[in-house]
Amino acid sequence: MNDELLKEECRRVIKRIAWRLQYQAKKISARELPIIENICGQNQIFSVDSKLYVEEMLNSLPSKARFIIEQVVINGVPEEIVAKHLGISQQGVNKYKRKYLGLLRKKMGL
């Protein structure tokens, strides 16, 4: 009987952790997706003008920031993998991402 209680408690804890991770992912995408949609437009993602605009905006960033934005935001590569590639911490990647997404947001006048 004690094992069953322990299993049930573990299930509750795991469900809570999963819920928190899902909630954090929703918050991040809600904050970042409007930027991408405003740059590209939902119906014009493949248009030449949108691609040129995105390239111009990204080229205005320093090389490390451009790489992080391209990999994490556009290509969906996890921050941990980008951090290992650059030889910095995951928190450093997150800091760069937030800082330069904010800069892009200001440049677009959002």
PDB file of N, CA and C in Angstrom:
ATOM      1  N   MET A   1       0.823  -1.193   0.000  1.00  0.00           N
ATOM      2  CA  MET A   1       0.000   0.000   0.000  1.00  0.00           C
ATOM      3  C   MET A   1       0.865   1.253   0.000  1.00  0.00           C
ATOM      4  N   ASN A   2       1.960   1.257   0.725  1.00  0.00           N
ATOM      5  CA  ASN A   2       2.847   2.405   0.798  1.00  0.00           C
ATOM      6  C   ASN A   2       3.455   2.710  -0.560  1.00  0.00           C
ATOM      7  N   ASP A   3       3.780   1.657  -1.352  1.00  0.00           N
ATOM      8  CA  ASP A   3       4.332   1.851  -2.690  1.00  0.00           C
ATOM      9  C   ASP A   3       3.337   2.554  -3.608  1.00  0.00           C
ATOM     10  N   GLU A   4       2.069   2.217  -3.471  1.00  0.00           N
ATOM     11  CA  GLU A   4       1.041   2.847  -4.298  1.00  0.00           C
ATOM     12  C   GLU A   4       0.925   4.344  -3.983  1.00  0.00           C
ATOM     13  N   LEU A   5       1.003   4.702  -2.722  1.00  0.00           N
ATOM     14  CA  LEU A   5       0.957   6.113  -2.332  1.00  0.00           C
ATOM     15  C   LEU A   5       2.158   6.867  -2.874  1.00  0.00           C
ATOM     16  N   LEU A   6       3.315   6.234  -2.811  1.00  0.00           N
ATOM     17  CA  LEU A   6       4.536   6.850  -3.332  1.00  0.00           C
ATOM     18  C   LEU A   6       4.435   7.053  -4.846  1.00  0.00           C
ATOM     19  N   LYS A   7       3.911   6.042  -5.544  1.00  0.00           N
ATOM     20  CA  LYS A   7       3.737   6.156  -6.998  1.00  0.00           C
ATOM     21  C   LYS A   7       2.773   7.285  -7.349  1.00  0.00           C
ATOM     22  N   GLU A   8       1.697   7.366  -6.625  1.00  0.00           N
ATOM     23  CA  GLU A   8       0.698   8.417  -6.891  1.00  0.00           C
ATOM     24  C   GLU A   8       1.280   9.803  -6.635  1.00  0.00           C
ATOM     25  N   GLU A   9       2.052   9.938  -5.574  1.00  0.00           N
ATOM     26  CA  GLU A   9       2.697  11.222  -5.276  1.00  0.00           C
ATOM     27  C   GLU A   9       3.683  11.585  -6.382  1.00  0.00           C
ATOM     28  N   CYS A  10       4.442  10.619  -6.856  1.00  0.00           N
ATOM     29  CA  CYS A  10       5.391  10.869  -7.961  1.00  0.00           C
ATOM     30  C   CYS A  10       4.651  11.299  -9.217  1.00  0.00           C
ATOM     31  N   ARG A  11       3.531  10.656  -9.522  1.00  0.00           N
ATOM     32  CA  ARG A  11       2.726  11.046 -10.695  1.00  0.00           C
ATOM     33  C   ARG A  11       2.251  12.494 -10.582  1.00  0.00           C
ATOM     34  N   ARG A  12       1.787  12.875  -9.398  1.00  0.00           N
ATOM     35  CA  ARG A  12       1.327  14.246  -9.197  1.00  0.00           C
ATOM     36  C   ARG A  12       2.460  15.250  -9.392  1.00  0.00           C
ATOM     37  N   VAL A  13       3.634  14.934  -8.862  1.00  0.00           N
ATOM     38  CA  VAL A  13       4.782  15.826  -8.989  1.00  0.00           C
ATOM     39  C   VAL A  13       5.196  15.940 -10.455  1.00  0.00           C
ATOM     40  N   ILE A  14       5.244  14.825 -11.166  1.00  0.00           N
ATOM     41  CA  ILE A  14       5.631  14.840 -12.581  1.00  0.00           C
ATOM     42  C   ILE A  14       4.616  15.619 -13.417  1.00  0.00           C
ATOM     43  N   LYS A  15       3.327  15.434 -13.133  1.00  0.00           N
ATOM     44  CA  LYS A  15       2.298  16.186 -13.861  1.00  0.00           C
ATOM     45  C   LYS A  15       2.462  17.684 -13.633  1.00  0.00           C
ATOM     46  N   ARG A  16       2.765  18.072 -12.419  1.00  0.00           N
ATOM     47  CA  ARG A  16       2.949  19.498 -12.094  1.00  0.00           C
ATOM     48  C   ARG A  16       4.164  20.064 -12.820  1.00  0.00           C
ATOM     49  N   ILE A  17       5.252  19.312 -12.840  1.00  0.00           N
ATOM     50  CA  ILE A  17       6.457  19.754 -13.552  1.00  0.00           C
ATOM     51  C   ILE A  17       6.158  19.893 -15.039  1.00  0.00           C
ATOM     52  N   ALA A  18       5.467  18.914 -15.620  1.00  0.00           N
ATOM     53  CA  ALA A  18       5.122  18.967 -17.044  1.00  0.00           C
ATOM     54  C   ALA A  18       4.233  20.174 -17.334  1.00  0.00           C
ATOM     55  N   TRP A  19       3.287  20.442 -16.451  1.00  0.00           N
ATOM     56  CA  TRP A  19       2.414  21.596 -16.649  1.00  0.00           C
ATOM     57  C   TRP A  19       3.213  22.890 -16.642  1.00  0.00           C
ATOM     58  N   ARG A  20       4.164  23.019 -15.703  1.00  0.00           N
ATOM     59  CA  ARG A  20       4.993  24.224 -15.620  1.00  0.00           C
ATOM     60  C   ARG A  20       5.847  24.405 -16.874  1.00  0.00           C
ATOM     61  N   LEU A  21       6.440  23.317 -17.362  1.00  0.00           N
ATOM     62  CA  LEU A  21       7.244  23.401 -18.585  1.00  0.00           C
ATOM     63  C   LEU A  21       6.386  23.825 -19.782  1.00  0.00           C
ATOM     64  N   GLN A  22       5.204  23.253 -19.879  1.00  0.00           N
ATOM     65  CA  GLN A  22       4.298  23.610 -20.966  1.00  0.00           C
ATOM     66  C   GLN A  22       3.885  25.081 -20.854  1.00  0.00           C
ATOM     67  N   TYR A  23       3.603  25.537 -19.665  1.00  0.00           N
ATOM     68  CA  TYR A  23       3.212  26.927 -19.452  1.00  0.00           C
ATOM     69  C   TYR A  23       4.343  27.875 -19.828  1.00  0.00           C
ATOM     70  N   GLN A  24       5.583  27.542 -19.435  1.00  0.00           N
ATOM     71  CA  GLN A  24       6.726  28.381 -19.793  1.00  0.00           C
ATOM     72  C   GLN A  24       6.920  28.433 -21.299  1.00  0.00           C
ATOM     73  N   ALA A  25       6.761  27.302 -21.978  1.00  0.00           N
ATOM     74  CA  ALA A  25       6.907  27.270 -23.436  1.00  0.00           C
ATOM     75  C   ALA A  25       5.843  28.142 -24.101  1.00  0.00           C
ATOM     76  N   LYS A  26       4.623  28.115 -23.584  1.00  0.00           N
ATOM     77  CA  LYS A  26       3.552  28.956 -24.140  1.00  0.00           C
ATOM     78  C   LYS A  26       3.863  30.433 -23.942  1.00  0.00           C
ATOM     79  N   LYS A  27       4.379  30.794 -22.771  1.00  0.00           N
ATOM     80  CA  LYS A  27       4.732  32.194 -22.518  1.00  0.00           C
ATOM     81  C   LYS A  27       5.819  32.658 -23.475  1.00  0.00           C
ATOM     82  N   ILE A  28       6.830  31.837 -23.683  1.00  0.00           N
ATOM     83  CA  ILE A  28       7.934  32.207 -24.570  1.00  0.00           C
ATOM     84  C   ILE A  28       7.441  32.355 -25.996  1.00  0.00           C
ATOM     85  N   SER A  29       6.648  31.408 -26.479  1.00  0.00           N
ATOM     86  CA  SER A  29       6.173  31.508 -27.860  1.00  0.00           C
ATOM     87  C   SER A  29       5.216  32.679 -28.027  1.00  0.00           C
ATOM     88  N   ALA A  30       4.423  32.982 -27.021  1.00  0.00           N
ATOM     89  CA  ALA A  30       3.526  34.135 -27.112  1.00  0.00           C
ATOM     90  C   ALA A  30       4.311  35.436 -27.185  1.00  0.00           C
ATOM     91  N   ARG A  31       5.489  35.466 -26.582  1.00  0.00           N
ATOM     92  CA  ARG A  31       6.318  36.663 -26.592  1.00  0.00           C
ATOM     93  C   ARG A  31       7.121  36.773 -27.895  1.00  0.00           C
ATOM     94  N   GLU A  32       7.554  35.637 -28.466  1.00  0.00           N
ATOM     95  CA  GLU A  32       8.440  35.672 -29.618  1.00  0.00           C
ATOM     96  C   GLU A  32       7.720  35.552 -30.954  1.00  0.00           C
ATOM     97  N   LEU A  33       6.637  34.811 -31.035  1.00  0.00           N
ATOM     98  CA  LEU A  33       5.974  34.603 -32.314  1.00  0.00           C
ATOM     99  C   LEU A  33       5.411  35.873 -32.938  1.00  0.00           C
ATOM    100  N   PRO A  34       4.856  36.816 -32.166  1.00  0.00           N
ATOM    101  CA  PRO A  34       4.379  38.043 -32.813  1.00  0.00           C
ATOM    102  C   PRO A  34       5.483  38.799 -33.552  1.00  0.00           C
ATOM    103  N   ILE A  35       6.709  38.723 -33.061  1.00  0.00           N
ATOM    104  CA  ILE A  35       7.816  39.395 -33.735  1.00  0.00           C
ATOM    105  C   ILE A  35       8.043  38.768 -35.100  1.00  0.00           C
ATOM    106  N   ILE A  36       8.084  37.443 -35.142  1.00  0.00           N
ATOM    107  CA  ILE A  36       8.306  36.751 -36.405  1.00  0.00           C
ATOM    108  C   ILE A  36       7.143  37.004 -37.352  1.00  0.00           C
ATOM    109  N   GLU A  37       5.909  36.945 -36.838  1.00  0.00           N
ATOM    110  CA  GLU A  37       4.745  37.165 -37.687  1.00  0.00           C
ATOM    111  C   GLU A  37       4.713  38.590 -38.221  1.00  0.00           C
ATOM    112  N   ASN A  38       5.124  39.574 -37.415  1.00  0.00           N
ATOM    113  CA  ASN A  38       5.135  40.955 -37.893  1.00  0.00           C
ATOM    114  C   ASN A  38       6.221  41.176 -38.935  1.00  0.00           C
ATOM    115  N   ILE A  39       7.333  40.467 -38.823  1.00  0.00           N
ATOM    116  CA  ILE A  39       8.382  40.595 -39.827  1.00  0.00           C
ATOM    117  C   ILE A  39       7.935  39.944 -41.124  1.00  0.00           C
ATOM    118  N   CYS A  40       7.453  38.719 -41.037  1.00  0.00           N
ATOM    119  CA  CYS A  40       7.179  37.923 -42.229  1.00  0.00           C
ATOM    120  C   CYS A  40       5.736  38.040 -42.707  1.00  0.00           C
ATOM    121  N   GLY A  41       4.827  38.217 -41.811  1.00  0.00           N
ATOM    122  CA  GLY A  41       3.415  38.176 -42.166  1.00  0.00           C
ATOM    123  C   GLY A  41       2.977  36.728 -42.265  1.00  0.00           C
ATOM    124  N   GLN A  42       1.842  36.408 -41.709  1.00  0.00           N
ATOM    125  CA  GLN A  42       1.408  35.017 -41.692  1.00  0.00           C
ATOM    126  C   GLN A  42       1.205  34.469 -43.091  1.00  0.00           C
ATOM    127  N   ASN A  43       0.665  35.255 -44.014  1.00  0.00           N
ATOM    128  CA  ASN A  43       0.373  34.765 -45.350  1.00  0.00           C
ATOM    129  C   ASN A  43       1.508  34.993 -46.324  1.00  0.00           C
ATOM    130  N   GLN A  44       2.551  35.692 -45.906  1.00  0.00           N
ATOM    131  CA  GLN A  44       3.612  36.051 -46.827  1.00  0.00           C
ATOM    132  C   GLN A  44       4.968  35.526 -46.384  1.00  0.00           C
ATOM    133  N   ILE A  45       4.994  34.415 -45.685  1.00  0.00           N
ATOM    134  CA  ILE A  45       6.254  33.907 -45.144  1.00  0.00           C
ATOM    135  C   ILE A  45       7.246  33.636 -46.254  1.00  0.00           C
ATOM    136  N   PHE A  46       6.785  33.190 -47.401  1.00  0.00           N
ATOM    137  CA  PHE A  46       7.698  32.822 -48.471  1.00  0.00           C
ATOM    138  C   PHE A  46       7.917  33.943 -49.480  1.00  0.00           C
ATOM    139  N   SER A  47       7.402  35.124 -49.225  1.00  0.00           N
ATOM    140  CA  SER A  47       7.594  36.208 -50.177  1.00  0.00           C
ATOM    141  C   SER A  47       9.027  36.715 -50.121  1.00  0.00           C
ATOM    142  N   VAL A  48       9.503  37.180 -51.253  1.00  0.00           N
ATOM    143  CA  VAL A  48      10.874  37.668 -51.366  1.00  0.00           C
ATOM    144  C   VAL A  48      11.072  38.897 -50.500  1.00  0.00           C
ATOM    145  N   ASP A  49      10.112  39.800 -50.472  1.00  0.00           N
ATOM    146  CA  ASP A  49      10.229  41.013 -49.669  1.00  0.00           C
ATOM    147  C   ASP A  49      10.409  40.692 -48.190  1.00  0.00           C
ATOM    148  N   SER A  50       9.637  39.749 -47.697  1.00  0.00           N
ATOM    149  CA  SER A  50       9.737  39.384 -46.293  1.00  0.00           C
ATOM    150  C   SER A  50      11.087  38.779 -45.968  1.00  0.00           C
ATOM    151  N   LYS A  51      11.575  37.906 -46.850  1.00  0.00           N
ATOM    152  CA  LYS A  51      12.879  37.287 -46.627  1.00  0.00           C
ATOM    153  C   LYS A  51      13.982  38.343 -46.624  1.00  0.00           C
ATOM    154  N   LEU A  52      13.904  39.290 -47.550  1.00  0.00           N
ATOM    155  CA  LEU A  52      14.909  40.352 -47.599  1.00  0.00           C
ATOM    156  C   LEU A  52      14.849  41.221 -46.347  1.00  0.00           C
ATOM    157  N   TYR A  53      13.652  41.513 -45.877  1.00  0.00           N
ATOM    158  CA  TYR A  53      13.497  42.325 -44.678  1.00  0.00           C
ATOM    159  C   TYR A  53      14.084  41.616 -43.461  1.00  0.00           C
ATOM    160  N   VAL A  54      13.796  40.320 -43.347  1.00  0.00           N
ATOM    161  CA  VAL A  54      14.333  39.543 -42.228  1.00  0.00           C
ATOM    162  C   VAL A  54      15.858  39.520 -42.304  1.00  0.00           C
ATOM    163  N   GLU A  55      16.405  39.279 -43.495  1.00  0.00           N
ATOM    164  CA  GLU A  55      17.861  39.264 -43.653  1.00  0.00           C
ATOM    165  C   GLU A  55      18.467  40.614 -43.293  1.00  0.00           C
ATOM    166  N   GLU A  56      17.830  41.688 -43.715  1.00  0.00           N
ATOM    167  CA  GLU A  56      18.332  43.031 -43.402  1.00  0.00           C
ATOM    168  C   GLU A  56      18.316  43.285 -41.898  1.00  0.00           C
ATOM    169  N   MET A  57      17.222  42.900 -41.247  1.00  0.00           N
ATOM    170  CA  MET A  57      17.126  43.093 -39.805  1.00  0.00           C
ATOM    171  C   MET A  57      18.182  42.248 -39.074  1.00  0.00           C
ATOM    172  N   LEU A  58      18.354  41.003 -39.489  1.00  0.00           N
ATOM    173  CA  LEU A  58      19.336  40.133 -38.847  1.00  0.00           C
ATOM    174  C   LEU A  58      20.761  40.607 -39.105  1.00  0.00           C
ATOM    175  N   ASN A  59      21.025  41.113 -40.293  1.00  0.00           N
ATOM    176  CA  ASN A  59      22.373  41.595 -40.613  1.00  0.00           C
ATOM    177  C   ASN A  59      22.743  42.841 -39.824  1.00  0.00           C
ATOM    178  N   SER A  60      21.758  43.514 -39.257  1.00  0.00           N
ATOM    179  CA  SER A  60      22.053  44.694 -38.452  1.00  0.00           C
ATOM    180  C   SER A  60      22.546  44.308 -37.047  1.00  0.00           C
ATOM    181  N   LEU A  61      22.452  43.016 -36.716  1.00  0.00           N
ATOM    182  CA  LEU A  61      22.877  42.528 -35.401  1.00  0.00           C
ATOM    183  C   LEU A  61      24.331  42.075 -35.436  1.00  0.00           C
ATOM    184  N   PRO A  62      24.989  42.049 -34.270  1.00  0.00           N
ATOM    185  CA  PRO A  62      26.328  41.445 -34.195  1.00  0.00           C
ATOM    186  C   PRO A  62      26.256  39.961 -34.577  1.00  0.00           C
ATOM    187  N   SER A  63      27.369  39.405 -35.024  1.00  0.00           N
ATOM    188  CA  SER A  63      27.363  38.044 -35.565  1.00  0.00           C
ATOM    189  C   SER A  63      26.881  36.996 -34.556  1.00  0.00           C
ATOM    190  N   LYS A  64      27.316  37.099 -33.300  1.00  0.00           N
ATOM    191  CA  LYS A  64      26.899  36.116 -32.293  1.00  0.00           C
ATOM    192  C   LYS A  64      25.393  36.215 -32.048  1.00  0.00           C
ATOM    193  N   ALA A  65      24.885  37.426 -31.945  1.00  0.00           N
ATOM    194  CA  ALA A  65      23.448  37.615 -31.720  1.00  0.00           C
ATOM    195  C   ALA A  65      22.646  37.123 -32.921  1.00  0.00           C
ATOM    196  N   ARG A  66      23.142  37.395 -34.128  1.00  0.00           N
ATOM    197  CA  ARG A  66      22.455  36.947 -35.343  1.00  0.00           C
ATOM    198  C   ARG A  66      22.384  35.423 -35.363  1.00  0.00           C
ATOM    199  N   PHE A  67      23.495  34.765 -35.031  1.00  0.00           N
ATOM    200  CA  PHE A  67      23.523  33.301 -35.016  1.00  0.00           C
ATOM    201  C   PHE A  67      22.518  32.753 -34.003  1.00  0.00           C
ATOM    202  N   ILE A  68      22.480  33.352 -32.817  1.00  0.00           N
ATOM    203  CA  ILE A  68      21.564  32.890 -31.775  1.00  0.00           C
ATOM    204  C   ILE A  68      20.114  33.070 -32.202  1.00  0.00           C
ATOM    205  N   ILE A  69      19.767  34.229 -32.740  1.00  0.00           N
ATOM    206  CA  ILE A  69      18.389  34.483 -33.180  1.00  0.00           C
ATOM    207  C   ILE A  69      17.999  33.523 -34.298  1.00  0.00           C
ATOM    208  N   GLU A  70      18.894  33.344 -35.272  1.00  0.00           N
ATOM    209  CA  GLU A  70      18.587  32.436 -36.382  1.00  0.00           C
ATOM    210  C   GLU A  70      18.369  31.015 -35.889  1.00  0.00           C
ATOM    211  N   GLN A  71      19.242  30.548 -35.019  1.00  0.00           N
ATOM    212  CA  GLN A  71      19.158  29.166 -34.571  1.00  0.00           C
ATOM    213  C   GLN A  71      17.995  28.933 -33.607  1.00  0.00           C
ATOM    214  N   VAL A  72      17.889  29.766 -32.585  1.00  0.00           N
ATOM    215  CA  VAL A  72      16.896  29.526 -31.527  1.00  0.00           C
ATOM    216  C   VAL A  72      15.493  29.933 -31.968  1.00  0.00           C
ATOM    217  N   VAL A  73      15.342  31.140 -32.494  1.00  0.00           N
ATOM    218  CA  VAL A  73      14.004  31.652 -32.797  1.00  0.00           C
ATOM    219  C   VAL A  73      13.501  31.151 -34.142  1.00  0.00           C
ATOM    220  N   ILE A  74      14.332  31.244 -35.175  1.00  0.00           N
ATOM    221  CA  ILE A  74      13.861  30.909 -36.519  1.00  0.00           C
ATOM    222  C   ILE A  74      13.906  29.401 -36.776  1.00  0.00           C
ATOM    223  N   ASN A  75      15.024  28.758 -36.437  1.00  0.00           N
ATOM    224  CA  ASN A  75      15.173  27.326 -36.730  1.00  0.00           C
ATOM    225  C   ASN A  75      14.691  26.421 -35.602  1.00  0.00           C
ATOM    226  N   GLY A  76      14.457  26.975 -34.420  1.00  0.00           N
ATOM    227  CA  GLY A  76      13.926  26.191 -33.310  1.00  0.00           C
ATOM    228  C   GLY A  76      14.930  25.271 -32.632  1.00  0.00           C
ATOM    229  N   VAL A  77      16.221  25.562 -32.773  1.00  0.00           N
ATOM    230  CA  VAL A  77      17.256  24.767 -32.110  1.00  0.00           C
ATOM    231  C   VAL A  77      17.235  25.100 -30.611  1.00  0.00           C
ATOM    232  N   PRO A  78      17.288  24.098 -29.737  1.00  0.00           N
ATOM    233  CA  PRO A  78      17.273  24.374 -28.294  1.00  0.00           C
ATOM    234  C   PRO A  78      18.463  25.237 -27.858  1.00  0.00           C
ATOM    235  N   GLU A  79      18.217  26.076 -26.866  1.00  0.00           N
ATOM    236  CA  GLU A  79      19.257  26.977 -26.367  1.00  0.00           C
ATOM    237  C   GLU A  79      20.483  26.218 -25.872  1.00  0.00           C
ATOM    238  N   GLU A  80      20.284  25.041 -25.290  1.00  0.00           N
ATOM    239  CA  GLU A  80      21.403  24.266 -24.759  1.00  0.00           C
ATOM    240  C   GLU A  80      22.385  23.876 -25.865  1.00  0.00           C
ATOM    241  N   ILE A  81      21.853  23.482 -27.025  1.00  0.00           N
ATOM    242  CA  ILE A  81      22.706  23.062 -28.143  1.00  0.00           C
ATOM    243  C   ILE A  81      23.470  24.259 -28.691  1.00  0.00           C
ATOM    244  N   VAL A  82      22.797  25.394 -28.828  1.00  0.00           N
ATOM    245  CA  VAL A  82      23.464  26.607 -29.310  1.00  0.00           C
ATOM    246  C   VAL A  82      24.540  27.033 -28.322  1.00  0.00           C
ATOM    247  N   ALA A  83      24.256  26.913 -27.046  1.00  0.00           N
ATOM    248  CA  ALA A  83      25.233  27.279 -26.012  1.00  0.00           C
ATOM    249  C   ALA A  83      26.485  26.416 -26.123  1.00  0.00           C
ATOM    250  N   LYS A  84      26.308  25.115 -26.303  1.00  0.00           N
ATOM    251  CA  LYS A  84      27.460  24.224 -26.457  1.00  0.00           C
ATOM    252  C   LYS A  84      28.264  24.587 -27.692  1.00  0.00           C
ATOM    253  N   HIS A  85      27.572  24.907 -28.786  1.00  0.00           N
ATOM    254  CA  HIS A  85      28.249  25.266 -30.033  1.00  0.00           C
ATOM    255  C   HIS A  85      29.086  26.541 -29.868  1.00  0.00           C
ATOM    256  N   LEU A  86      28.549  27.509 -29.135  1.00  0.00           N
ATOM    257  CA  LEU A  86      29.243  28.782 -28.946  1.00  0.00           C
ATOM    258  C   LEU A  86      30.211  28.760 -27.758  1.00  0.00           C
ATOM    259  N   GLY A  87      30.109  27.763 -26.913  1.00  0.00           N
ATOM    260  CA  GLY A  87      30.976  27.684 -25.743  1.00  0.00           C
ATOM    261  C   GLY A  87      30.595  28.654 -24.641  1.00  0.00           C
ATOM    262  N   ILE A  88      29.284  28.943 -24.542  1.00  0.00           N
ATOM    263  CA  ILE A  88      28.781  29.800 -23.472  1.00  0.00           C
ATOM    264  C   ILE A  88      27.672  29.055 -22.744  1.00  0.00           C
ATOM    265  N   SER A  89      27.163  29.640 -21.671  1.00  0.00           N
ATOM    266  CA  SER A  89      26.102  28.979 -20.910  1.00  0.00           C
ATOM    267  C   SER A  89      24.749  29.151 -21.603  1.00  0.00           C
ATOM    268  N   GLN A  90      23.810  28.298 -21.214  1.00  0.00           N
ATOM    269  CA  GLN A  90      22.448  28.405 -21.745  1.00  0.00           C
ATOM    270  C   GLN A  90      21.826  29.729 -21.326  1.00  0.00           C
ATOM    271  N   GLN A  91      22.140  30.197 -20.124  1.00  0.00           N
ATOM    272  CA  GLN A  91      21.635  31.482 -19.662  1.00  0.00           C
ATOM    273  C   GLN A  91      22.199  32.615 -20.506  1.00  0.00           C
ATOM    274  N   GLY A  92      23.449  32.472 -20.955  1.00  0.00           N
ATOM    275  CA  GLY A  92      24.039  33.480 -21.837  1.00  0.00           C
ATOM    276  C   GLY A  92      23.313  33.548 -23.162  1.00  0.00           C
ATOM    277  N   VAL A  93      22.972  32.393 -23.710  1.00  0.00           N
ATOM    278  CA  VAL A  93      22.213  32.353 -24.968  1.00  0.00           C
ATOM    279  C   VAL A  93      20.857  33.010 -24.764  1.00  0.00           C
ATOM    280  N   ASN A  94      20.197  32.687 -23.658  1.00  0.00           N
ATOM    281  CA  ASN A  94      18.890  33.266 -23.379  1.00  0.00           C
ATOM    282  C   ASN A  94      18.987  34.781 -23.221  1.00  0.00           C
ATOM    283  N   LYS A  95      20.028  35.244 -22.564  1.00  0.00           N
ATOM    284  CA  LYS A  95      20.228  36.685 -22.360  1.00  0.00           C
ATOM    285  C   LYS A  95      20.408  37.395 -23.694  1.00  0.00           C
ATOM    286  N   TYR A  96      21.281  36.842 -24.558  1.00  0.00           N
ATOM    287  CA  TYR A  96      21.473  37.417 -25.895  1.00  0.00           C
ATOM    288  C   TYR A  96      20.159  37.443 -26.666  1.00  0.00           C
ATOM    289  N   LYS A  97      19.434  36.320 -26.631  1.00  0.00           N
ATOM    290  CA  LYS A  97      18.184  36.207 -27.377  1.00  0.00           C
ATOM    291  C   LYS A  97      17.189  37.285 -26.942  1.00  0.00           C
ATOM    292  N   ARG A  98      16.979  37.399 -25.631  1.00  0.00           N
ATOM    293  CA  ARG A  98      16.024  38.392 -25.131  1.00  0.00           C
ATOM    294  C   ARG A  98      16.465  39.813 -25.460  1.00  0.00           C
ATOM    295  N   LYS A  99      17.749  40.090 -25.285  1.00  0.00           N
ATOM    296  CA  LYS A  99      18.272  41.436 -25.528  1.00  0.00           C
ATOM    297  C   LYS A  99      18.074  41.832 -26.988  1.00  0.00           C
ATOM    298  N   TYR A 100      18.451  40.960 -27.898  1.00  0.00           N
ATOM    299  CA  TYR A 100      18.397  41.333 -29.306  1.00  0.00           C
ATOM    300  C   TYR A 100      17.007  41.186 -29.918  1.00  0.00           C
ATOM    301  N   LEU A 101      16.150  40.364 -29.354  1.00  0.00           N
ATOM    302  CA  LEU A 101      14.750  40.385 -29.787  1.00  0.00           C
ATOM    303  C   LEU A 101      14.110  41.711 -29.386  1.00  0.00           C
ATOM    304  N   GLY A 102      14.463  42.199 -28.209  1.00  0.00           N
ATOM    305  CA  GLY A 102      13.973  43.514 -27.782  1.00  0.00           C
ATOM    306  C   GLY A 102      14.476  44.616 -28.689  1.00  0.00           C
ATOM    307  N   LEU A 103      15.731  44.518 -29.103  1.00  0.00           N
ATOM    308  CA  LEU A 103      16.296  45.514 -30.024  1.00  0.00           C
ATOM    309  C   LEU A 103      15.580  45.466 -31.375  1.00  0.00           C
ATOM    310  N   LEU A 104      15.326  44.265 -31.878  1.00  0.00           N
ATOM    311  CA  LEU A 104      14.590  44.140 -33.132  1.00  0.00           C
ATOM    312  C   LEU A 104      13.180  44.690 -33.002  1.00  0.00           C
ATOM    313  N   ARG A 105      12.559  44.439 -31.860  1.00  0.00           N
ATOM    314  CA  ARG A 105      11.212  44.951 -31.616  1.00  0.00           C
ATOM    315  C   ARG A 105      11.201  46.473 -31.664  1.00  0.00           C
ATOM    316  N   LYS A 106      12.218  47.118 -31.053  1.00  0.00           N
ATOM    317  CA  LYS A 106      12.315  48.579 -31.077  1.00  0.00           C
ATOM    318  C   LYS A 106      12.547  49.093 -32.493  1.00  0.00           C
ATOM    319  N   LYS A 107      13.400  48.412 -33.254  1.00  0.00           N
ATOM    320  CA  LYS A 107      13.678  48.841 -34.626  1.00  0.00           C
ATOM    321  C   LYS A 107      12.434  48.771 -35.501  1.00  0.00           C
ATOM    322  N   MET A 108      11.569  47.801 -35.213  1.00  0.00           N
ATOM    323  CA  MET A 108      10.329  47.666 -35.991  1.00  0.00           C
ATOM    324  C   MET A 108       9.229  48.580 -35.470  1.00  0.00           C
ATOM    325  N   GLY A 109       9.470  49.207 -34.343  1.00  0.00           N
ATOM    326  CA  GLY A 109       8.485  50.116 -33.778  1.00  0.00           C
ATOM    327  C   GLY A 109       7.303  49.418 -33.126  1.00  0.00           C
ATOM    328  N   LEU A 110       7.553  48.249 -32.568  1.00  0.00           N
ATOM    329  CA  LEU A 110       6.458  47.510 -31.902  1.00  0.00           C
ATOM    330  C   LEU A 110       6.368  47.861 -30.443  1.00  0.00           C
TER     331      LEU A 110
END
